Coordinates of C-alpha atoms in Angstrom, one line a residue:
M65 CA 112.3 271.5 31.9
S66 CA 112.8 270.1 35.4
E67 CA 116.5 270.8 35.4
N68 CA 115.9 274.4 34.3
R69 CA 113.3 274.8 37.1
E70 CA 115.7 273.4 39.6
F71 CA 118.4 275.8 38.4
Q72 CA 116.0 278.7 38.8
L73 CA 114.9 277.7 42.2
G74 CA 118.6 277.2 43.3
T75 CA 119.5 280.6 42.0
I76 CA 116.6 282.3 43.8
G77 CA 117.6 280.5 47.0
A78 CA 121.2 281.6 46.7
L79 CA 120.2 285.2 46.1
S80 CA 117.8 285.1 49.0
L81 CA 120.4 283.6 51.4
S82 CA 123.0 286.1 50.3
V83 CA 120.6 289.1 51.0
V84 CA 119.4 287.8 54.4
S85 CA 122.8 286.8 55.7
S86 CA 124.6 290.0 54.4
V87 CA 122.1 292.3 56.0
S88 CA 122.2 290.4 59.2
I89 CA 126.0 290.5 59.5
V90 CA 126.0 294.2 58.7
I91 CA 123.6 294.9 61.6
C92 CA 125.7 292.6 63.9
N93 CA 129.0 294.2 63.0
K94 CA 127.5 297.6 63.4
A95 CA 126.7 296.7 67.0
L96 CA 130.2 295.4 67.5
I97 CA 132.0 298.4 66.0
S98 CA 129.7 301.3 67.0
T99 CA 128.3 300.2 70.3
L100 CA 130.8 297.8 71.7
G101 CA 133.9 299.5 70.4
F102 CA 135.4 296.5 68.6
T103 CA 136.8 298.3 65.5
F104 CA 139.2 295.6 64.1
A105 CA 137.3 294.9 60.9
T106 CA 140.1 293.1 59.0
T107 CA 141.1 290.8 61.9
L108 CA 137.4 290.0 62.4
T109 CA 137.1 289.0 58.7
S110 CA 140.1 286.6 59.2
W111 CA 138.1 285.0 62.1
H112 CA 135.1 284.8 59.8
L113 CA 137.0 282.8 57.2
L114 CA 138.6 280.5 59.8
V115 CA 135.2 279.7 61.3
T116 CA 133.9 279.1 57.7
F117 CA 136.7 276.7 57.0
C118 CA 136.1 274.8 60.2
S119 CA 132.4 274.6 59.5
L120 CA 133.0 273.2 56.0
H121 CA 135.5 270.7 57.4
V122 CA 132.8 269.4 59.7
A123 CA 130.4 269.3 56.8
L124 CA 133.0 267.3 54.8
W125 CA 133.5 264.9 57.7
M126 CA 129.7 264.4 57.7
K127 CA 129.9 263.7 54.0
L128 CA 127.6 266.6 53.1
F129 CA 129.8 267.4 50.1
E130 CA 132.7 265.8 48.3
H131 CA 136.2 267.0 48.4
K132 CA 137.6 267.6 44.9
P133 CA 141.2 268.8 44.8
F134 CA 142.4 270.6 41.6
D135 CA 145.1 273.0 40.6
A136 CA 146.8 274.0 43.9
R137 CA 148.5 277.1 42.5
A138 CA 145.2 278.4 41.2
V139 CA 143.6 277.9 44.5
M140 CA 146.5 279.5 46.4
G141 CA 146.6 282.5 44.1
F142 CA 142.9 282.9 44.2
G143 CA 142.7 282.7 48.0
I144 CA 145.6 285.2 48.5
L145 CA 144.1 287.6 46.0
N146 CA 140.7 287.5 47.7
G147 CA 142.4 288.3 51.0
I148 CA 144.3 291.2 49.6
S149 CA 141.2 292.6 48.0
I150 CA 139.4 292.6 51.3
G151 CA 142.3 294.4 53.0
L152 CA 142.5 297.0 50.2
L153 CA 138.7 297.7 50.5
N154 CA 139.2 298.3 54.3
L155 CA 142.2 300.6 53.6
S156 CA 140.2 302.5 51.0
L157 CA 137.5 303.1 53.6
G158 CA 140.1 304.2 56.1
F159 CA 142.0 306.7 53.9
N160 CA 138.9 308.1 52.0
S161 CA 135.7 309.8 52.9
V162 CA 132.6 307.7 53.1
G163 CA 131.3 309.3 49.9
F164 CA 134.4 308.4 47.9
Y165 CA 134.4 304.9 49.3
Q166 CA 130.8 304.5 48.0
M167 CA 132.0 305.7 44.6
T168 CA 134.7 303.0 44.8
K169 CA 132.1 300.3 45.3
L170 CA 130.0 301.7 42.5
A171 CA 133.0 301.5 40.2
I172 CA 133.3 297.7 40.6
I173 CA 130.4 297.1 38.2
P174 CA 131.7 299.0 35.2
C175 CA 135.2 297.7 35.9
T176 CA 133.9 294.1 35.9
V177 CA 131.9 294.7 32.7
L178 CA 135.1 296.2 31.0
L179 CA 137.3 293.3 32.1
E180 CA 134.9 290.6 31.0
T181 CA 134.4 292.4 27.6
L182 CA 138.1 292.8 27.0
F183 CA 139.5 289.5 28.2
F184 CA 136.5 287.1 28.0
R185 CA 134.7 288.7 25.0
K186 CA 131.5 288.7 26.9
K187 CA 128.8 290.9 25.3
F188 CA 126.5 293.1 27.4
S189 CA 123.4 294.4 25.5
R190 CA 122.4 298.0 25.5
N191 CA 119.4 297.2 27.7
I192 CA 121.6 295.6 30.3
Q193 CA 124.0 298.5 30.2
L194 CA 121.1 301.0 30.6
S195 CA 119.7 299.1 33.5
L196 CA 123.1 299.1 35.2
A197 CA 123.5 302.8 34.6
I198 CA 120.0 303.4 36.3
L199 CA 121.0 301.2 39.2
L200 CA 124.4 303.0 39.8
L201 CA 122.7 306.4 39.5
G202 CA 120.1 305.4 42.2
V203 CA 122.7 304.0 44.6
G204 CA 124.9 307.0 44.0
I205 CA 122.1 309.4 44.9
A206 CA 121.2 307.4 48.0
T207 CA 124.7 306.8 49.4
V208 CA 127.3 309.3 48.0
T209 CA 127.5 312.5 50.0
D210 CA 130.9 314.1 50.2
L211 CA 133.7 313.5 47.7
Q212 CA 137.1 314.3 49.3
L213 CA 140.0 313.2 47.1
N214 CA 143.6 312.4 48.1
I215 CA 146.4 310.7 46.2
L216 CA 147.0 307.8 48.6
G217 CA 143.3 307.1 49.0
S218 CA 142.7 307.2 45.3
I219 CA 145.5 304.7 44.6
L220 CA 144.2 302.4 47.3
S221 CA 140.7 302.6 45.8
L222 CA 141.9 301.8 42.3
L223 CA 143.8 298.8 43.6
A224 CA 140.8 297.7 45.6
V225 CA 138.5 297.9 42.6
V226 CA 140.8 296.0 40.3
T227 CA 141.6 293.2 42.7
T228 CA 138.0 292.8 43.7
C229 CA 136.8 292.5 40.1
I230 CA 139.5 290.0 39.2
A231 CA 138.8 287.9 42.4
Q232 CA 135.1 287.8 41.6
I233 CA 135.6 286.9 37.9
M234 CA 138.0 284.2 39.0
T235 CA 135.3 282.8 41.4
N236 CA 133.0 282.3 38.4
T237 CA 135.6 281.0 35.9
I238 CA 137.4 278.6 38.3
Q239 CA 134.1 276.9 39.2
K240 CA 133.3 276.4 35.5
K241 CA 136.8 275.6 34.3
F242 CA 137.6 272.9 36.9
K243 CA 133.9 271.8 37.3
V244 CA 133.9 272.3 41.1
S245 CA 131.0 273.5 43.2
S246 CA 131.0 276.7 45.2
T247 CA 131.3 274.7 48.4
Q248 CA 134.4 272.9 47.1
L249 CA 136.1 276.1 46.0
L250 CA 135.3 277.9 49.2
Y251 CA 136.6 274.9 51.3
Q252 CA 140.0 274.9 49.5
S253 CA 140.5 278.6 49.3
C254 CA 139.4 279.6 52.8
P255 CA 142.7 278.7 54.5
Y256 CA 144.7 281.0 52.2
Q257 CA 142.2 283.8 52.6
A258 CA 142.1 283.5 56.4
L259 CA 146.0 283.2 56.6
T260 CA 146.4 286.3 54.4
L261 CA 144.1 288.4 56.5
F262 CA 145.3 287.0 59.8
I263 CA 148.8 288.2 58.8
I264 CA 148.0 291.6 57.5
G265 CA 144.9 292.2 59.6
P266 CA 146.5 293.4 62.9
F267 CA 148.8 295.7 60.9
L268 CA 146.0 297.2 58.9
D269 CA 143.7 297.6 61.9
G270 CA 146.5 299.2 63.9
L271 CA 147.2 301.6 61.0
L272 CA 143.5 302.6 60.7
T273 CA 142.5 302.7 64.4
N274 CA 145.8 303.3 66.2
K275 CA 144.9 300.4 68.4
N276 CA 146.3 296.9 68.9
V277 CA 143.8 294.0 68.6
F278 CA 146.0 291.8 70.8
A279 CA 146.0 294.5 73.6
F280 CA 142.3 295.1 73.4
K281 CA 140.6 294.6 76.8
Y282 CA 137.9 292.1 76.5
T283 CA 136.5 293.0 79.9
P284 CA 133.3 294.4 81.4
Q285 CA 134.9 297.9 81.4
V286 CA 134.5 298.0 77.7
L287 CA 130.9 297.1 77.9
V288 CA 129.7 299.1 80.9
R289 CA 129.7 302.2 78.7
I290 CA 126.6 300.9 76.9
R291 CA 124.6 301.3 80.2
S292 CA 125.1 305.0 80.6
P293 CA 124.2 306.8 78.5
P294 CA 122.3 304.1 76.5
P295 CA 122.7 304.1 72.7
Q296 CA 120.2 306.0 70.5
W297 CA 118.5 302.7 69.4
V298 CA 117.8 301.5 72.9
K299 CA 116.5 304.7 74.5
R300 CA 112.9 303.7 73.9
N301 CA 113.1 300.6 76.1
I302 CA 115.8 300.8 78.7
S303 CA 114.3 298.1 80.9
S304 CA 114.5 295.4 78.2
T305 CA 118.1 296.5 77.5
V306 CA 119.1 296.0 81.2
F307 CA 117.4 292.6 81.1
L308 CA 119.4 291.6 78.1
L309 CA 122.6 292.8 79.7
D310 CA 121.9 290.8 82.8
F311 CA 120.9 287.8 80.8
F312 CA 124.2 287.7 78.9
N313 CA 126.1 288.7 82.0
V314 CA 127.6 291.8 80.5
Q315 CA 131.1 290.3 80.5
S316 CA 130.2 287.9 77.7
L317 CA 128.2 290.3 75.5
L318 CA 131.1 291.3 73.3
Q319 CA 132.2 287.6 72.9
F320 CA 128.6 286.7 72.1
F321 CA 128.4 289.3 69.2
I322 CA 131.8 288.2 67.9
V323 CA 130.7 284.5 67.8
L324 CA 127.4 285.5 66.3
S325 CA 129.2 287.5 63.6
C326 CA 131.4 284.6 62.8
L327 CA 128.5 282.2 62.6
I328 CA 126.6 284.5 60.2
S329 CA 129.7 284.9 58.1
V330 CA 129.6 281.1 57.2
S331 CA 126.3 281.7 55.2
V332 CA 127.7 285.0 53.9
N333 CA 130.8 283.4 52.4
F334 CA 129.0 280.3 51.2
S335 CA 126.2 282.4 49.5
T336 CA 128.8 284.7 47.9
F337 CA 130.5 281.8 46.1
L338 CA 127.2 280.2 45.3
V339 CA 125.7 283.4 43.7
I340 CA 128.7 284.2 41.6
G341 CA 129.0 280.5 40.5
K342 CA 125.3 280.3 39.5
T343 CA 125.0 283.8 37.9
S344 CA 127.9 286.2 37.2
P345 CA 130.1 288.7 39.0
V346 CA 128.0 291.6 37.6
T347 CA 124.8 290.1 39.0
Y348 CA 126.5 289.6 42.4
Q349 CA 127.5 293.3 42.4
V350 CA 123.9 294.3 41.5
L351 CA 122.8 292.1 44.5
G352 CA 125.3 293.9 46.7
H353 CA 123.8 297.3 45.9
L354 CA 120.4 295.8 46.8
K355 CA 121.8 294.9 50.2
T356 CA 123.1 298.5 50.6
C357 CA 119.6 299.8 50.0
L358 CA 118.1 297.3 52.5
V359 CA 120.7 298.2 55.1
L360 CA 119.8 301.9 54.7
A361 CA 116.1 301.0 55.1
F362 CA 116.7 298.8 58.1
G363 CA 119.0 301.4 59.7
Y364 CA 116.2 303.9 59.5
V365 CA 113.4 301.6 60.7
L366 CA 115.3 299.7 63.5
L367 CA 118.1 302.0 64.5
H368 CA 116.5 305.4 63.6
D369 CA 119.5 306.5 61.5
P370 CA 119.1 309.8 59.7
F371 CA 117.1 309.5 56.5
S372 CA 116.2 312.1 53.9
W373 CA 114.1 312.3 50.7
R374 CA 117.4 312.0 48.8
N375 CA 117.9 308.5 50.3
I376 CA 114.3 307.5 49.4
L377 CA 114.6 308.8 45.8
G378 CA 118.0 307.0 45.3
I379 CA 116.7 303.7 46.7
L380 CA 113.6 303.9 44.4
I381 CA 115.7 304.6 41.3
A382 CA 118.1 301.8 42.3
V383 CA 115.2 299.4 42.7
V384 CA 113.9 300.4 39.2
G385 CA 117.3 299.6 37.8
M386 CA 117.4 296.2 39.5
V387 CA 114.0 295.3 38.2
I388 CA 114.9 296.3 34.6
Y389 CA 118.2 294.4 34.9
S390 CA 116.5 291.3 36.2
Y391 CA 113.9 291.5 33.4
Y392 CA 116.4 291.8 30.5
C393 CA 118.6 289.1 32.0
T394 CA 115.7 286.7 32.1
V395 CA 114.6 287.6 28.5
E396 CA 118.2 287.3 27.1
S397 CA 118.7 284.0 28.9
Q398 CA 115.6 282.6 27.4
Q399 CA 116.6 283.8 23.9
Q400 CA 120.0 282.3 24.3
K401 CA 118.6 278.9 25.2
A402 CA 116.1 279.1 22.3
S403 CA 119.0 279.8 19.9
E404 CA 120.9 276.9 21.2
V405 CA 118.0 274.5 20.9
S406 CA 116.7 275.5 17.4
P407 CA 119.8 274.4 15.3
Q408 CA 119.6 271.0 16.8
L409 CA 115.9 270.3 15.9
P410 CA 116.4 269.7 12.1
Q411 CA 119.2 267.2 12.9
V412 CA 117.0 265.3 15.3
K413 CA 114.1 265.1 12.9
E414 CA 116.3 264.0 10.0
S415 CA 117.9 261.2 12.1
E416 CA 114.4 260.0 13.1
S417 CA 113.2 259.7 9.5
D418 CA 116.5 258.2 8.1
P419 CA 115.5 254.9 6.4
L420 CA 119.0 253.5 6.7
I421 CA 118.8 253.7 10.5
S422 CA 115.3 252.4 10.7
V423 CA 115.9 249.4 8.4
D424 CA 119.5 248.4 9.2
N425 CA 119.2 248.7 13.0
G426 CA 115.6 248.2 13.5
S427 CA 115.2 250.1 16.8
G428 CA 117.0 253.3 15.7
M429 CA 120.3 252.2 17.2
L430 CA 123.6 253.4 15.8
S431 CA 126.1 250.9 14.3
D432 CA 128.1 250.7 17.5
G433 CA 125.0 249.6 19.5
V434 CA 124.5 252.9 21.3
G435 CA 121.3 254.9 21.2
P436 CA 121.0 258.1 19.3
K437 CA 123.4 260.7 20.7
A438 CA 121.8 263.7 22.4
P439 CA 122.8 267.2 21.4
V440 CA 125.8 268.5 23.3
W441 CA 124.6 271.5 25.2
N442 CA 127.0 274.3 26.0
T443 CA 126.8 274.6 29.8
N444 CA 129.8 276.8 30.2
K445 CA 128.1 280.0 29.0
D446 CA 127.4 282.6 31.6
L447 CA 123.8 283.2 32.6
H448 CA 122.9 286.7 33.7
A449 CA 120.1 285.6 35.9

């Protein structure tokens, strides 16, 4: 019971860390891209991964976790695939409308369910499928606006969905196959992800923005624009904005937000691997849509982004789907554990009342001098919650 309670507390902690860090980094990156004009998303992601690797290396030096090398080819392939999937998602956003990009993100869940059903023979009950359908409907109502199709954008979206699904499934299966923790897997795969994005990042960013990240002027001229006119979200309190600009000396404000984004990304990357390892790729995607709803809500409250009754209705439907999904995942998980325990009970009782064991060995020991063997639990089965 104590181990089960610790597992549940660890899962709740991982989910909470993922939500808080992801929403924080979205707000930080929105300030970088929209306000400060730093639009190089793919290159910024490569810096995120590099800082994550350096942070984990320091943690390893401090002996906060143990380094556990395993199949180098699997780690390299996994890291490169992760990097490619991130690049394809950014390309999909660049070559498609925002509405079609949101549809691409929604397609990740059914694609993951299909792949796990076909290749891993994992079964999803009708209740789980219904809750996922309600969730996707709600997120679709809240986020999908226009749907403009084009051949190149559709191909990029398809590749982004497939590579993302495979990478997230691999995150879960590698941790269980090689018995490594999320921290150990992230530490070993980070260099390959960072190198992949560092190579393709400037090319992709240049293709999408027509700008060169290496020629970007990290000077006060880039930042002075936020003084006049001030952004919509600071018009209510210009005096405090000027104070902040003076406090950070204007010239270092862009660098401050870049460093802040990289620091937050450490917890984002760590919590991503942690959530997928403790739950499943589908649960991680469900959590991702919860983050989308929270970002919409925070954008309305803090940044006064446009909001409509359609957004509110979609978020409410999505929350209902998430609640139903969590409920049925918990119920099915408990039923699965009960079915694993019940076949073992008759064997245990029979061994305790066996006269041969009690007479010949006195203390209930087996003939080789070892105590009664405990049932072998199957810890490799995926838990939905």
